[in-house]
């Protein structure tokens, strides 16, 4: 294992909850139902795809012009940005700070593969941006998760072969992307949402370098 590539929202910090709150705010405004179960489908996918999915689930896919959709996304992001402004280094999810230290101590490269255009701002607020050797710009990609492009780009930026990378995700689309990239997939969350992951942990505090290495060895013997 020469590199570990992280998803951001829901893995490094609990901004998955802020995305939910921001979409809920928009859904209430346009009077369509939206709950946590529907939100699961939005995890890991872009702002544009999230809005489409939200509108389709509410039977509202033909209600808005492209300009109005842009305005809805702008409002969602504006609301979301008011929430992330409160982030401090205290908002790292449990165990993530320790894992980053362990990786640095062992000279394992660290990458970020987040679909969020707000990612650099969040890493700065968490005071961990300097720990990352590569941060993929999602705006420069042709395809979002579950396409493997974002993870393959991270590996290329880190100058590490995909087969030598582990990647950590909390979304179904992300796990599919990692597996399509030929990497060791670590899922954080419920087993039923992490289908295909090579290692599943319930909480980020369970993510230690020792566990990753152990499971990595087991996985490498199988493939
Ligand atoms: C992903 C989140 O990390 O980023 C998605 O899981 C979100 O919920 C996507 O839609 C895009 O984020 P942003 O900040 O660019 O709107
Ligand atoms: Mg996520």
Short mmCIF file of C-alpha atoms and ligand atoms in Angstrom, two decimals:
data_model
loop_
_atom_site.label_atom_id
_atom_site.label_comp_id
_atom_site.label_asym_id
_atom_site.label_seq_id
_atom_site.Cartn_x
_atom_site.Cartn_y
_atom_site.Cartn_z
CA UNK A 1 0.00 0.00 0.00
CA UNK A 2 1.75 3.12 -1.26
CA UNK A 3 -1.13 5.60 -1.11
CA UNK A 4 -4.45 6.15 0.60
CA UNK A 5 -7.04 8.21 -1.25
CA UNK A 6 -9.82 9.79 0.79
CA UNK A 7 -13.33 10.85 -0.04
CA UNK A 8 -14.17 13.99 1.95
CA UNK A 9 -17.86 14.40 2.80
CA UNK A 10 -18.84 11.76 5.36
CA UNK A 11 -15.30 10.33 5.67
CA UNK A 12 -13.05 13.17 6.81
CA UNK A 13 -15.77 15.36 8.27
CA UNK A 14 -19.53 15.18 8.65
CA UNK A 15 -20.37 17.54 5.80
CA UNK A 16 -22.61 14.79 4.32
CA UNK A 17 -25.09 16.02 6.95
CA UNK A 18 -24.69 19.62 5.74
CA UNK A 19 -25.34 18.57 2.12
CA UNK A 20 -28.52 16.86 3.38
CA UNK A 21 -29.65 19.97 5.28
CA UNK A 22 -28.96 22.22 2.28
CA UNK A 23 -30.91 19.99 -0.15
CA UNK A 24 -33.73 19.70 2.41
CA UNK A 25 -33.88 23.51 2.51
CA UNK A 26 -34.26 23.62 -1.31
CA UNK A 27 -36.82 20.78 -1.35
CA UNK A 28 -38.97 22.61 1.21
CA UNK A 29 -38.71 25.80 -0.79
CA UNK A 30 -39.99 24.14 -3.99
CA UNK A 31 -42.43 21.97 -2.04
CA UNK A 32 -41.23 18.47 -2.88
CA UNK A 33 -40.67 15.69 -0.33
CA UNK A 34 -37.12 14.85 0.69
CA UNK A 35 -35.84 12.65 3.50
CA UNK A 36 -32.65 10.94 4.65
CA UNK A 37 -33.44 7.79 2.67
CA UNK A 38 -33.63 9.82 -0.57
CA UNK A 39 -30.48 11.66 0.45
CA UNK A 40 -28.50 8.38 0.44
CA UNK A 41 -28.74 8.39 -3.38
CA UNK A 42 -27.17 11.86 -3.57
CA UNK A 43 -24.03 10.93 -1.64
CA UNK A 44 -20.91 11.14 -3.77
CA UNK A 45 -22.59 12.56 -6.87
CA UNK A 46 -22.21 16.08 -8.26
CA UNK A 47 -24.37 19.10 -7.44
CA UNK A 48 -25.96 18.95 -10.93
CA UNK A 49 -26.79 15.23 -10.71
CA UNK A 50 -28.08 15.69 -7.16
CA UNK A 51 -30.56 18.36 -8.27
CA UNK A 52 -31.74 16.18 -11.18
CA UNK A 53 -32.23 13.23 -8.84
CA UNK A 54 -34.11 15.41 -6.32
CA UNK A 55 -36.42 16.81 -9.02
CA UNK A 56 -37.08 13.35 -10.53
CA UNK A 57 -37.95 11.87 -7.12
CA UNK A 58 -40.43 14.73 -6.59
CA UNK A 59 -41.95 14.35 -10.11
CA UNK A 60 -40.66 17.85 -10.83
CA UNK A 61 -38.10 17.20 -13.58
CA UNK A 62 -39.96 19.40 -16.11
CA UNK A 63 -40.82 22.27 -13.77
CA UNK A 64 -37.69 24.36 -14.22
CA UNK A 65 -35.67 25.93 -17.03
CA UNK A 66 -31.89 25.49 -17.07
CA UNK A 67 -31.47 29.02 -15.73
CA UNK A 68 -33.85 28.27 -12.84
CA UNK A 69 -31.95 25.03 -12.09
CA UNK A 70 -28.72 27.04 -11.97
CA UNK A 71 -30.38 29.38 -9.49
CA UNK A 72 -31.54 26.44 -7.30
CA UNK A 73 -27.99 25.01 -7.27
CA UNK A 74 -26.61 28.44 -6.46
CA UNK A 75 -29.03 28.74 -3.52
CA UNK A 76 -28.18 25.22 -2.30
CA UNK A 77 -24.48 26.00 -2.41
CA UNK A 78 -24.96 29.36 -0.72
CA UNK A 79 -26.86 27.68 2.16
CA UNK A 80 -24.23 24.90 2.31
CA UNK A 81 -21.42 27.47 2.46
CA UNK A 82 -23.04 29.19 5.45
CA UNK A 83 -22.94 25.77 7.20
CA UNK A 84 -19.32 24.94 6.37
CA UNK A 85 -18.16 28.36 7.55
CA UNK A 86 -18.58 26.99 11.08
CA UNK A 87 -16.08 24.14 10.54
CA UNK A 88 -12.93 24.05 12.70
CA UNK A 89 -10.19 21.42 13.24
CA UNK A 90 -12.48 20.02 15.98
CA UNK A 91 -14.81 18.82 13.22
CA UNK A 92 -12.51 16.11 11.89
CA UNK A 93 -14.39 12.82 12.29
CA UNK A 94 -13.00 10.58 15.09
CA UNK A 95 -9.83 8.71 14.13
CA UNK A 96 -9.11 10.68 10.94
CA UNK A 97 -6.45 12.92 12.48
CA UNK A 98 -4.71 9.85 13.93
CA UNK A 99 -4.87 7.99 10.60
CA UNK A 100 -3.38 10.96 8.72
CA UNK A 101 -0.50 11.05 11.26
CA UNK A 102 0.10 7.30 10.90
CA UNK A 103 0.20 7.58 7.09
CA UNK A 104 2.63 10.52 7.22
CA UNK A 105 4.89 8.66 9.68
CA UNK A 106 5.10 5.69 7.29
CA UNK A 107 5.53 7.91 4.19
CA UNK A 108 2.35 6.59 2.61
CA UNK A 109 1.04 9.18 0.14
CA UNK A 110 -2.29 10.87 0.84
CA UNK A 111 -4.77 11.93 -1.85
CA UNK A 112 -8.23 13.45 -2.03
CA UNK A 113 -10.91 12.29 -4.49
CA UNK A 114 -13.97 14.36 -3.58
CA UNK A 115 -16.75 15.36 -5.98
CA UNK A 116 -17.11 18.61 -4.05
CA UNK A 117 -15.93 21.92 -5.45
CA UNK A 118 -15.91 23.14 -1.84
CA UNK A 119 -13.27 20.56 -0.83
CA UNK A 120 -10.16 22.83 -0.68
CA UNK A 121 -12.07 25.34 1.47
CA UNK A 122 -13.14 22.55 3.87
CA UNK A 123 -9.62 21.08 4.13
CA UNK A 124 -8.31 24.56 4.97
CA UNK A 125 -10.93 25.05 7.68
CA UNK A 126 -10.02 21.62 9.13
CA UNK A 127 -6.32 22.64 8.98
CA UNK A 128 -5.28 19.45 7.13
CA UNK A 129 -4.83 20.72 3.55
CA UNK A 130 -1.02 20.48 3.83
CA UNK A 131 -1.26 16.74 4.60
CA UNK A 132 -2.47 16.03 1.04
CA UNK A 133 0.03 15.26 -1.72
CA UNK A 134 -2.72 15.49 -4.37
CA UNK A 135 -6.22 16.95 -4.51
CA UNK A 136 -8.27 16.16 -7.61
CA UNK A 137 -10.21 19.08 -9.09
CA UNK A 138 -13.67 17.56 -9.82
CA UNK A 139 -14.49 20.38 -12.24
CA UNK A 140 -11.71 19.12 -14.55
CA UNK A 141 -13.18 15.60 -14.91
CA UNK A 142 -15.38 14.25 -17.70
CA UNK A 143 -17.22 11.74 -15.48
CA UNK A 144 -18.30 11.71 -11.85
CA UNK A 145 -18.52 8.76 -9.44
CA UNK A 146 -19.35 5.85 -9.99
CA UNK A 147 -16.96 6.31 -12.92
CA UNK A 148 -13.39 5.52 -11.74
CA UNK A 149 -11.91 8.69 -13.33
CA UNK A 150 -11.59 10.64 -10.07
CA UNK A 151 -9.67 7.83 -8.30
CA UNK A 152 -7.49 7.10 -11.35
CA UNK A 153 -6.67 10.81 -11.58
CA UNK A 154 -5.72 10.87 -7.90
CA UNK A 155 -3.40 7.87 -8.38
CA UNK A 156 -1.80 9.53 -11.43
CA UNK A 157 -1.25 12.79 -9.51
CA UNK A 158 0.32 10.79 -6.66
CA UNK A 159 2.43 8.86 -9.18
CA UNK A 160 1.30 5.54 -7.70
CA UNK A 161 -0.21 2.58 -9.59
CA UNK A 162 -3.95 2.06 -8.82
CA UNK A 163 -3.12 -1.45 -7.61
CA UNK A 164 -0.98 0.10 -4.85
CA UNK A 165 -3.77 2.40 -3.64
CA UNK A 166 -6.42 1.99 -0.96
CA UNK A 167 -9.37 4.39 -1.03
CA UNK A 168 -11.97 5.25 1.60
CA UNK A 169 -15.61 6.12 0.87
CA UNK A 170 -19.00 6.46 2.57
CA UNK A 171 -21.14 6.33 -0.61
CA UNK A 172 -22.26 3.49 -2.87
CA UNK A 173 -21.24 5.47 -5.98
CA UNK A 174 -17.79 5.93 -4.44
CA UNK A 175 -17.25 2.25 -3.64
CA UNK A 176 -18.19 1.35 -7.25
CA UNK A 177 -15.74 3.97 -8.53
CA UNK A 178 -12.90 2.61 -6.34
CA UNK A 179 -13.52 -0.97 -7.43
CA UNK A 180 -13.68 0.04 -11.13
CA UNK A 181 -10.33 1.80 -10.61
CA UNK A 182 -8.83 -1.52 -9.42
CA UNK A 183 -8.12 -0.28 -5.90
CA UNK A 184 -8.65 -1.69 -2.39
CA UNK A 185 -12.02 -0.25 -1.28
CA UNK A 186 -12.71 0.71 2.31
CA UNK A 187 -16.33 1.56 3.13
CA UNK A 188 -17.43 3.54 6.18
CA UNK A 189 -21.05 2.89 7.15
CA UNK A 190 -23.78 0.26 7.05
CA UNK A 191 -22.91 -3.02 5.31
CA UNK A 192 -25.94 -2.82 2.99
CA UNK A 193 -24.77 0.52 1.52
CA UNK A 194 -21.15 -0.60 1.14
CA UNK A 195 -21.70 -3.54 -1.20
CA UNK A 196 -18.49 -4.43 -3.02
CA UNK A 197 -16.15 -2.90 -0.42
CA UNK A 198 -13.09 -5.00 0.54
CA UNK A 199 -13.22 -3.74 4.13
CA UNK A 200 -16.21 -2.19 5.90
CA UNK A 201 -15.96 -0.29 9.16
CA UNK A 202 -18.97 1.09 11.00
CA UNK A 203 -17.27 4.32 12.13
CA UNK A 204 -14.20 6.34 11.17
CA UNK A 205 -12.70 5.72 14.63
CA UNK A 206 -12.20 2.08 13.53
CA UNK A 207 -9.86 3.20 10.72
CA UNK A 208 -6.32 2.50 11.89
CA UNK A 209 -3.28 1.96 9.68
CA UNK A 210 -2.79 -1.42 11.38
CA UNK A 211 -6.27 -2.58 10.30
CA UNK A 212 -5.83 -1.22 6.76
CA UNK A 213 -2.50 -3.04 6.40
CA UNK A 214 -3.85 -6.32 7.81
CA UNK A 215 -6.86 -6.32 5.50
CA UNK A 216 -4.71 -5.15 2.58
CA UNK A 217 -2.45 -8.21 3.01
CA UNK A 218 -5.49 -10.52 3.15
CA UNK A 219 -6.95 -8.87 0.02
CA UNK A 220 -3.64 -9.04 -1.92
CA UNK A 221 -3.39 -12.78 -1.25
CA UNK A 222 -6.83 -13.23 -2.83
CA UNK A 223 -6.30 -11.15 -6.02
C1 LIG B 1 -19.80 14.99 -2.67
C2 LIG B 1 -21.02 14.84 -1.79
O1 LIG B 1 -18.66 14.82 -1.91
O2 LIG B 1 -19.77 16.29 -3.27
C3 LIG B 1 -22.28 15.14 -2.60
O3 LIG B 1 -21.07 13.52 -1.29
C4 LIG B 1 -22.16 16.52 -3.24
O4 LIG B 1 -23.40 15.08 -1.74
C5 LIG B 1 -20.90 16.59 -4.09
O5 LIG B 1 -23.31 16.77 -4.07
C6 LIG B 1 -20.71 17.97 -4.73
O6 LIG B 1 -20.44 18.92 -3.73
P1 LIG B 1 -20.40 20.48 -3.94
O7 LIG B 1 -19.84 21.00 -2.64
O8 LIG B 1 -19.50 20.76 -5.11
O9 LIG B 1 -21.82 20.93 -4.20
MG1 LIG B 2 -18.78 10.99 0.85
#
